[in-house]
XYZ file of C-alpha atoms in Angstrom:
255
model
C 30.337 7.198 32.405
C 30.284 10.816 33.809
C 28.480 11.340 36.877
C 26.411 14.165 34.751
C 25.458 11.459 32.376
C 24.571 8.368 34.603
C 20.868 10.384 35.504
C 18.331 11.875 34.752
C 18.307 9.889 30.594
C 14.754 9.060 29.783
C 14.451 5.604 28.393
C 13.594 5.578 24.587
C 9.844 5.225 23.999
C 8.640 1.530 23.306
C 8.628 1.163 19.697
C 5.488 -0.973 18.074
C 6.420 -2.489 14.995
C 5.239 -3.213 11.334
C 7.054 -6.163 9.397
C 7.015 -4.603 5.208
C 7.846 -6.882 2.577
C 8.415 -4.627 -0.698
C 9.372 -5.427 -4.376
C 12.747 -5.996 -4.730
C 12.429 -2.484 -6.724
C 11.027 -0.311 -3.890
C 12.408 2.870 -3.099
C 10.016 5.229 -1.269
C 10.705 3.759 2.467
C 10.645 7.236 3.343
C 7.329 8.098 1.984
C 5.761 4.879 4.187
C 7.552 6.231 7.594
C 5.602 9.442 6.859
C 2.134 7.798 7.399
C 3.177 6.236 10.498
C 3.641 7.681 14.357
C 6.511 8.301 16.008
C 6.458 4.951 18.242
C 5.958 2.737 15.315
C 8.844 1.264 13.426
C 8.961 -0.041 10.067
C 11.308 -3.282 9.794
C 11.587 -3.293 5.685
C 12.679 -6.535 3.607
C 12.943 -6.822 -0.081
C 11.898 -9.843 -2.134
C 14.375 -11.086 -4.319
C 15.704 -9.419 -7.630
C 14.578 -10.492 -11.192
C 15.581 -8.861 -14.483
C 11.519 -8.885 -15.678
C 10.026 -5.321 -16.672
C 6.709 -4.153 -14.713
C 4.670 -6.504 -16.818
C 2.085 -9.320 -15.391
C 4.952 -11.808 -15.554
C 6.872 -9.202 -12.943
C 3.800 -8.791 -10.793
C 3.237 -12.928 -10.300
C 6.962 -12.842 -9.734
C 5.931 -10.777 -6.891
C 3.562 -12.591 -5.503
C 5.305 -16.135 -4.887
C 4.587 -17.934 -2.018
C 8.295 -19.408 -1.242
C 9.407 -15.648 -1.902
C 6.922 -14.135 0.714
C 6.659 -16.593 3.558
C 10.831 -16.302 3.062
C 10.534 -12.413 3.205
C 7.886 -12.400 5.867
C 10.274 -14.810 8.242
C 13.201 -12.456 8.133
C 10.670 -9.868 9.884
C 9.641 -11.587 12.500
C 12.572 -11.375 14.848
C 11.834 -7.513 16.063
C 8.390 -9.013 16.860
C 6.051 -6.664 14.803
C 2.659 -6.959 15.569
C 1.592 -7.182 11.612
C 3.557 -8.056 8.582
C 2.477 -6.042 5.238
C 2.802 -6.815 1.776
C 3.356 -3.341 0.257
C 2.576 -4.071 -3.438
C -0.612 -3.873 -5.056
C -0.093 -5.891 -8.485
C 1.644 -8.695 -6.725
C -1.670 -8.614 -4.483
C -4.258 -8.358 -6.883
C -2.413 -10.060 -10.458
C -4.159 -13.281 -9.158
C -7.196 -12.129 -7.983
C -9.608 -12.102 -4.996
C -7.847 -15.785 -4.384
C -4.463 -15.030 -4.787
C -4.710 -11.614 -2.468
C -6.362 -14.324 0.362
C -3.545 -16.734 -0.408
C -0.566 -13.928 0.398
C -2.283 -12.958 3.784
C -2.844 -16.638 4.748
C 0.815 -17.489 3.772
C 2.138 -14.469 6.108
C 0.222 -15.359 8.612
C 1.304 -19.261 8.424
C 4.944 -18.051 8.062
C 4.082 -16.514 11.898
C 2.772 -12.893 11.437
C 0.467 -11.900 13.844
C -1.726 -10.162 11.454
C -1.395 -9.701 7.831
C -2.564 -6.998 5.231
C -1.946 -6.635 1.850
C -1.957 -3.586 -0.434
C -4.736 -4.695 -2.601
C -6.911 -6.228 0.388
C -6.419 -2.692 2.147
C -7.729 -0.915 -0.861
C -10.797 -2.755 -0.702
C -11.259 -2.620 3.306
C -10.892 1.121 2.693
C -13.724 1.380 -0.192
C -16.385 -0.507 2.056
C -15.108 1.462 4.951
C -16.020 4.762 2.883
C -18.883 2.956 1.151
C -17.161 3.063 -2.149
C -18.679 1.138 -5.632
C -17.354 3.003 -8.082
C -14.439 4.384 -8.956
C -11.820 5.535 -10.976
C -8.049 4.668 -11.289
C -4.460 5.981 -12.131
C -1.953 3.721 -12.790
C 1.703 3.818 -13.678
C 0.948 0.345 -15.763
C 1.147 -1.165 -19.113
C -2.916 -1.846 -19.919
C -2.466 -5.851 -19.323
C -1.542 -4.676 -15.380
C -3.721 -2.459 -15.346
C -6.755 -4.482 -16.747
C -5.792 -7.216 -13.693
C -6.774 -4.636 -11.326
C -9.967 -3.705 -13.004
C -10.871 -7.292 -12.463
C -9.808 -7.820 -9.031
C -12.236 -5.026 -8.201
C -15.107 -6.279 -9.787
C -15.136 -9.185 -7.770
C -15.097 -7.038 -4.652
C -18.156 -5.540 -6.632
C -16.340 -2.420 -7.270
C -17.103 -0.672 -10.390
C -13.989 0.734 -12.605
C -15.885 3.890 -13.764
C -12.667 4.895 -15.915
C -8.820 4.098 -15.730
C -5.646 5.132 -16.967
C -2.459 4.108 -17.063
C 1.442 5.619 -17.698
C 2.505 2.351 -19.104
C 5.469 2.164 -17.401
C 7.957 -1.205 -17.468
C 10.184 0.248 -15.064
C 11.896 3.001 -12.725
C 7.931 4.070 -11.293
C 9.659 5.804 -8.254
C 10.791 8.821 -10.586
C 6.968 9.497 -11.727
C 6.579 13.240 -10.802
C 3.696 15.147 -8.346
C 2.981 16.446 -12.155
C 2.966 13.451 -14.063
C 0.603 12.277 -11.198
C -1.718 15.291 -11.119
C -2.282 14.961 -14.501
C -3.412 11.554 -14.813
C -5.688 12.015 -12.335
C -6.935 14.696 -14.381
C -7.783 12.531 -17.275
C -9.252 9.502 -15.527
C -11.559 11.467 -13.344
C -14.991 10.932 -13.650
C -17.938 12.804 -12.448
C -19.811 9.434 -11.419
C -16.831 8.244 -9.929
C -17.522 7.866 -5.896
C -13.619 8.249 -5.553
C -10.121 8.245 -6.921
C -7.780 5.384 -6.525
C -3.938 5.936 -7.259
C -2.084 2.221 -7.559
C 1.563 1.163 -7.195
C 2.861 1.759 -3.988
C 6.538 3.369 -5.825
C 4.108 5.873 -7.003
C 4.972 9.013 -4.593
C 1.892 10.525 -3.336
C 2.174 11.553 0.476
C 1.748 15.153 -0.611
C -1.074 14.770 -3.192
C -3.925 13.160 -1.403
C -5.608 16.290 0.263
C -4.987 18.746 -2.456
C -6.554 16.480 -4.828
C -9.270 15.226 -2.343
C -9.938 19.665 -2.627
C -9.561 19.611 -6.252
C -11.563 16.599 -7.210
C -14.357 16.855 -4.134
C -14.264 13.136 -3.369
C -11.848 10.485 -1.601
C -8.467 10.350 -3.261
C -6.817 6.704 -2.103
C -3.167 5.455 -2.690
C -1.518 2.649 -2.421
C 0.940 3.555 0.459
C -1.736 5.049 2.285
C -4.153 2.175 2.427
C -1.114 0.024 3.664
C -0.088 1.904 6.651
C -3.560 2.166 7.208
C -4.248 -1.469 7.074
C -1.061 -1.935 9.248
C -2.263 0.225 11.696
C -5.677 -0.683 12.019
C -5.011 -3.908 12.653
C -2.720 -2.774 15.565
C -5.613 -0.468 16.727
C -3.482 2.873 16.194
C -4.756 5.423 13.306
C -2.469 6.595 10.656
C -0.606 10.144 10.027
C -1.411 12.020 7.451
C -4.096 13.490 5.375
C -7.439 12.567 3.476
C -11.139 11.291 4.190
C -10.218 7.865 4.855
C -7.844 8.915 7.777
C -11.195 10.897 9.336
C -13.499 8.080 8.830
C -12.953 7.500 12.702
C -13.768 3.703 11.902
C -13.345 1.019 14.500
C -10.225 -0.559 14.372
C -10.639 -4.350 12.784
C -8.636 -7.230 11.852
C -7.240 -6.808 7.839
C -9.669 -8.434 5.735
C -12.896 -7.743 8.512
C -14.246 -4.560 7.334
């Protein structure tokens, strides 16, 4: 090594991690690095590949146990201090139940901590104090009703919904297509605005519409990273009310 070269190199910053288990389907990894600091990593794994369209059939598909305790082992060896599930049919297809069951099987697989997509959401609603709301989805109306339960068991209102009723290739839905959905399911007794699917892009949306709207705009990515990060007790990057709640940092599932 050249004597120019063999001082004076800072040592990379210690990275923190966050273990992701996506759909096999996923394609925004960029949008999720956007939410999170610089000295956080993402270690991403996919769960396996089926031929099923983005129907309730697809979303259980998503949410087997064997699949994600597989998925959440092959995350573990960078040591990240909490594994996500970044899905929010798989999480919520099965109900209040089946979102507890992915966590616990994460955390049995050896996470340290475990969030889901669908369990974020609803930390994030009591955390803003959230009971009734309204929702865009890119779903066919079967998904789409699943998620209307799973709320009301978290005794969360659905004040409206809508959904694209899309059975495939959700990560080429447009800002438009987006912004004009939430146009239609907006309601004026609506407390706030919940956008599912985390291969819906939305990084750029959430504080124009949060302007737009005048209430909380949540997404799926966003709650994630959130989750993630609050359970590492670091905040996330990026815009919207929920980021300035200024809430203590808890373990997923505590707030």
């Amino acid at each position: 090594m050249p004597a120019e070269l063999s001082v004076g190199l800072a040592e990379p910053a210690h990275q923190h991690g966050i273990g992701v288990v996506a759909p096999f389907d996923f394609a925004l990894d960029r949008e999720l690095w956007r939410w999170v600091p610089e000295d956080v990593s993402l270690y991403l794994t996919r769960l396996p590949f089926f031929t099923t369209p983005v129907t309730v059939e697809m979303a259980v598909a998503c949410g087997d146990r064997r699949a994600v305790r597989r998925a959440t082992r092959d995350v573990l060896t960078p040591e990240p201090a909490v594994v996500a599930y970044a899905c929010t049919s798989g999480s919520f297809v099965d109900g209040a139940a089946g979102e507890e069951v992915l966590r616990r099987t994460m955390v049995g697989a050896g996470a340290p901590a475990a969030c889901t997509t669908s369990g974020a959401l609803i930390d994030a609603l009591r955390v803003l104090g959230v009971s009734r709301l309204a929702i865009a989805t890119p779903y066919v109306e079967p998904v789409t009703r699943r998620l209307v339960g799973y709320l009301a068991e978290h005794d969360v209102r659905t004040i409206s919904c809508e959904g694209l009723g899309l059975l495939g290739n959700i990560w080429r839905v447009t800002y438009a297509e987006i912004v004009e959905i939430v146009r239609t399911v907006d309601a004026d007794d609506a407390e706030a605005l919940f956008i599912s699917c985390t291969n819906v892009p939305s990084y750029d949306l959430v504080e124009p519409l949060e302007m737009a709207l005048g209430k909380p705009v949540l997404t799926a990515n966003q709650v994630t990273m959130w989750a993630a990060l609050r359970a590492m007790g670091r905040d996330a990057v990026g815009g919207g009310r929920l980021l300035r709640a200024g809430v203590p940092h808890l373990e997923p599932g505590a707030a």
